[in-house]
mmCIF file of C-alpha atoms in Angstrom:
data_model
loop_
_atom_site.group_PDB
_atom_site.id
_atom_site.type_symbol
_atom_site.label_atom_id
_atom_site.label_comp_id
_atom_site.label_asym_id
_atom_site.label_seq_id
_atom_site.Cartn_x
_atom_site.Cartn_y
_atom_site.Cartn_z
ATOM 1 C CA MET A 1 -9.024 -10.946 19.412
ATOM 2 C CA ASN A 2 -10.175 -8.299 16.939
ATOM 3 C CA GLU A 3 -13.362 -10.154 16.010
ATOM 4 C CA ARG A 4 -14.210 -10.907 19.642
ATOM 5 C CA LEU A 5 -13.627 -7.319 20.688
ATOM 6 C CA PHE A 6 -15.175 -5.366 17.819
ATOM 7 C CA GLY A 7 -17.364 -7.954 16.108
ATOM 8 C CA ILE A 8 -17.511 -7.441 12.371
ATOM 9 C CA HIS A 9 -16.697 -3.750 12.668
ATOM 10 C CA GLY A 10 -12.921 -4.187 12.736
ATOM 11 C CA ALA A 11 -12.979 -6.150 9.477
ATOM 12 C CA ALA A 12 -15.537 -3.744 8.016
ATOM 13 C CA LEU A 13 -13.306 -0.761 8.780
ATOM 14 C CA THR A 14 -10.362 -2.407 7.048
ATOM 15 C CA LEU A 15 -12.459 -3.273 4.001
ATOM 16 C CA ARG A 16 -13.911 0.224 3.779
ATOM 17 C CA SER A 17 -10.363 1.603 3.817
ATOM 18 C CA GLU A 18 -9.256 -0.823 1.084
ATOM 19 C CA ARG A 19 -12.309 0.044 -1.007
ATOM 20 C CA MET A 20 -11.511 3.741 -0.664
ATOM 21 C CA GLY A 21 -8.049 3.024 -2.093
ATOM 22 C CA VAL A 22 -9.481 1.056 -5.021
ATOM 23 C CA ILE A 23 -11.958 3.811 -5.869
ATOM 24 C CA ALA A 24 -9.254 6.478 -5.539
ATOM 25 C CA SER A 25 -7.109 4.462 -7.941
ATOM 26 C CA ASN A 26 -9.989 4.383 -10.415
ATOM 27 C CA ILE A 27 -10.395 8.159 -10.168
ATOM 28 C CA ALA A 28 -6.661 8.718 -10.597
ATOM 29 C CA ASN A 29 -6.662 6.588 -13.750
ATOM 30 C CA ALA A 30 -9.764 8.106 -15.329
ATOM 31 C CA ALA A 31 -7.727 9.327 -18.312
ATOM 32 C CA THR A 32 -5.458 6.264 -18.660
ATOM 33 C CA PRO A 33 -6.179 4.415 -21.923
ATOM 34 C CA GLY A 34 -7.160 0.798 -21.372
ATOM 35 C CA TYR A 35 -7.541 1.105 -17.593
ATOM 36 C CA LYS A 36 -10.244 -1.203 -16.220
ATOM 37 C CA ALA A 37 -12.128 0.108 -13.185
ATOM 38 C CA ARG A 38 -12.324 -2.200 -10.187
ATOM 39 C CA ASP A 39 -14.377 -2.269 -7.025
ATOM 40 C CA ILE A 40 -14.852 -4.385 -3.934
ATOM 41 C CA ASP A 41 -18.103 -6.256 -3.366
ATOM 42 C CA PHE A 42 -18.271 -5.342 0.308
ATOM 43 C CA ASN A 43 -20.591 -8.153 1.444
ATOM 44 C CA ALA A 44 -18.618 -10.918 -0.291
ATOM 45 C CA ALA A 45 -15.301 -9.543 0.947
ATOM 46 C CA LEU A 46 -16.578 -9.194 4.526
ATOM 47 C CA GLU A 47 -17.887 -12.765 4.557
ATOM 48 C CA ALA A 48 -14.527 -14.012 3.266
ATOM 49 C CA ARG A 49 -12.595 -12.000 5.897
ATOM 50 C CA LEU A 50 -14.745 -13.291 8.727
ATOM 51 C CA ALA A 51 -14.461 -16.875 7.480
ATOM 52 C CA GLN A 52 -10.695 -16.457 7.207
ATOM 53 C CA ALA A 53 -10.552 -15.090 10.771
ATOM 54 C CA ARG A 54 -12.423 -18.186 11.957
ATOM 55 C CA GLY A 55 -9.859 -20.401 10.240
ATOM 56 C CA VAL A 56 -11.960 -21.603 7.309
ATOM 57 C CA LEU A 57 -9.393 -22.789 4.778
ATOM 58 C CA THR A 58 -11.630 -22.320 1.742
ATOM 59 C CA ALA A 59 -11.921 -18.573 2.307
ATOM 60 C CA ASP A 60 -10.360 -16.629 -0.578
ATOM 61 C CA ALA A 61 -8.336 -13.616 0.555
ATOM 62 C CA GLY A 62 -9.088 -11.814 -2.723
ATOM 63 C CA ALA A 63 -12.817 -12.446 -2.568
ATOM 64 C CA GLY A 64 -14.984 -9.486 -3.360
ATOM 65 C CA MET A 65 -12.731 -7.809 -5.943
ATOM 66 C CA VAL A 66 -14.787 -7.199 -9.074
ATOM 67 C CA TRP A 67 -14.372 -5.361 -12.371
ATOM 68 C CA ARG A 68 -16.796 -2.505 -12.922
ATOM 69 C CA ARG A 69 -19.100 -2.827 -15.907
ATOM 70 C CA PRO A 70 -19.330 0.560 -17.582
ATOM 71 C CA THR A 71 -22.624 1.992 -18.712
ATOM 72 C CA MET A 72 -20.878 3.659 -21.624
ATOM 73 C CA PRO A 73 -17.273 2.520 -22.239
ATOM 74 C CA SER A 74 -14.865 4.970 -23.821
ATOM 75 C CA LEU A 75 -13.228 4.406 -27.192
ATOM 76 C CA ASP A 76 -9.768 3.998 -25.624
ATOM 77 C CA GLY A 77 -10.903 1.023 -23.523
ATOM 78 C CA ASN A 78 -10.997 2.881 -20.207
ATOM 79 C CA THR A 79 -13.983 1.766 -18.106
ATOM 80 C CA VAL A 80 -13.813 4.483 -15.426
ATOM 81 C CA GLU A 81 -16.948 6.602 -15.204
ATOM 82 C CA LEU A 82 -15.885 9.563 -13.120
ATOM 83 C CA ASN A 83 -19.344 10.530 -11.813
ATOM 84 C CA ARG A 84 -20.037 6.972 -10.707
ATOM 85 C CA GLU A 85 -16.660 6.756 -8.968
ATOM 86 C CA GLN A 86 -17.203 10.024 -7.127
ATOM 87 C CA VAL A 87 -20.587 8.851 -5.838
ATOM 88 C CA ALA A 88 -19.118 5.503 -4.752
ATOM 89 C CA PHE A 89 -16.253 7.316 -3.002
ATOM 90 C CA ALA A 90 -18.663 9.613 -1.120
ATOM 91 C CA GLU A 91 -20.916 6.714 -0.069
ATOM 92 C CA ASN A 92 -17.938 4.700 1.100
ATOM 93 C CA ALA A 93 -16.553 7.680 3.025
ATOM 94 C CA VAL A 94 -19.847 8.037 4.926
ATOM 95 C CA ALA A 95 -19.937 4.294 5.699
ATOM 96 C CA TYR A 96 -16.277 4.423 6.802
ATOM 97 C CA SER A 97 -17.011 7.341 9.118
ATOM 98 C CA ALA A 98 -20.005 5.553 10.647
ATOM 99 C CA THR A 99 -18.014 2.367 11.221
ATOM 100 C CA LEU A 100 -15.125 4.337 12.703
ATOM 101 C CA SER A 101 -17.514 6.121 15.087
ATOM 102 C CA PHE A 102 -18.839 2.785 16.279
ATOM 103 C CA VAL A 103 -15.329 1.407 16.856
ATOM 104 C CA GLN A 104 -14.299 4.598 18.683
ATOM 105 C CA GLY A 105 -17.376 4.326 20.904
ATOM 106 C CA LYS A 106 -16.477 0.731 21.732
ATOM 107 C CA VAL A 107 -12.883 1.730 22.579
ATOM 108 C CA ASN A 108 -14.121 4.602 24.757
ATOM 109 C CA THR A 109 -16.463 2.236 26.620
ATOM 110 C CA ILE A 110 -13.645 -0.245 27.244
ATOM 111 C CA THR A 111 -11.320 2.563 28.372
ATOM 112 C CA ARG A 112 -13.886 3.870 30.852
ATOM 113 C CA ALA A 113 -14.480 0.354 32.152
ATOM 114 C CA LEU A 114 -10.766 -0.168 32.707
ATOM 115 C CA LYS A 115 -10.515 3.158 34.544
ATOM 116 C CA GLY A 116 -13.489 2.195 36.708
ATOM 117 C CA GLU A 117 -15.705 5.084 35.642
#
């Protein structure tokens, strides 16, 4: 139902939210020795979600999760680069907002259609 109603935007909104959590976790652990920064490859994860929604059995639910490769790793083994994480968080927040606006517009259109406006 979700894919038929919202197209890829419902899955995209969920993935953007999950990615925001992953990036926030990286930021929170910027000073944790040995912490390895992670991210979500949005395109790979979206393809896997859509394939899973269509019932493709080979779709991996954890697809798209990747380890960040640091430009300059710290001596304590932590791979979080705070500036990079902040930029990724801001970009993801803008993409999340845009996707949410599209979904809200679709819901508003459906609501008006149901009311007969």
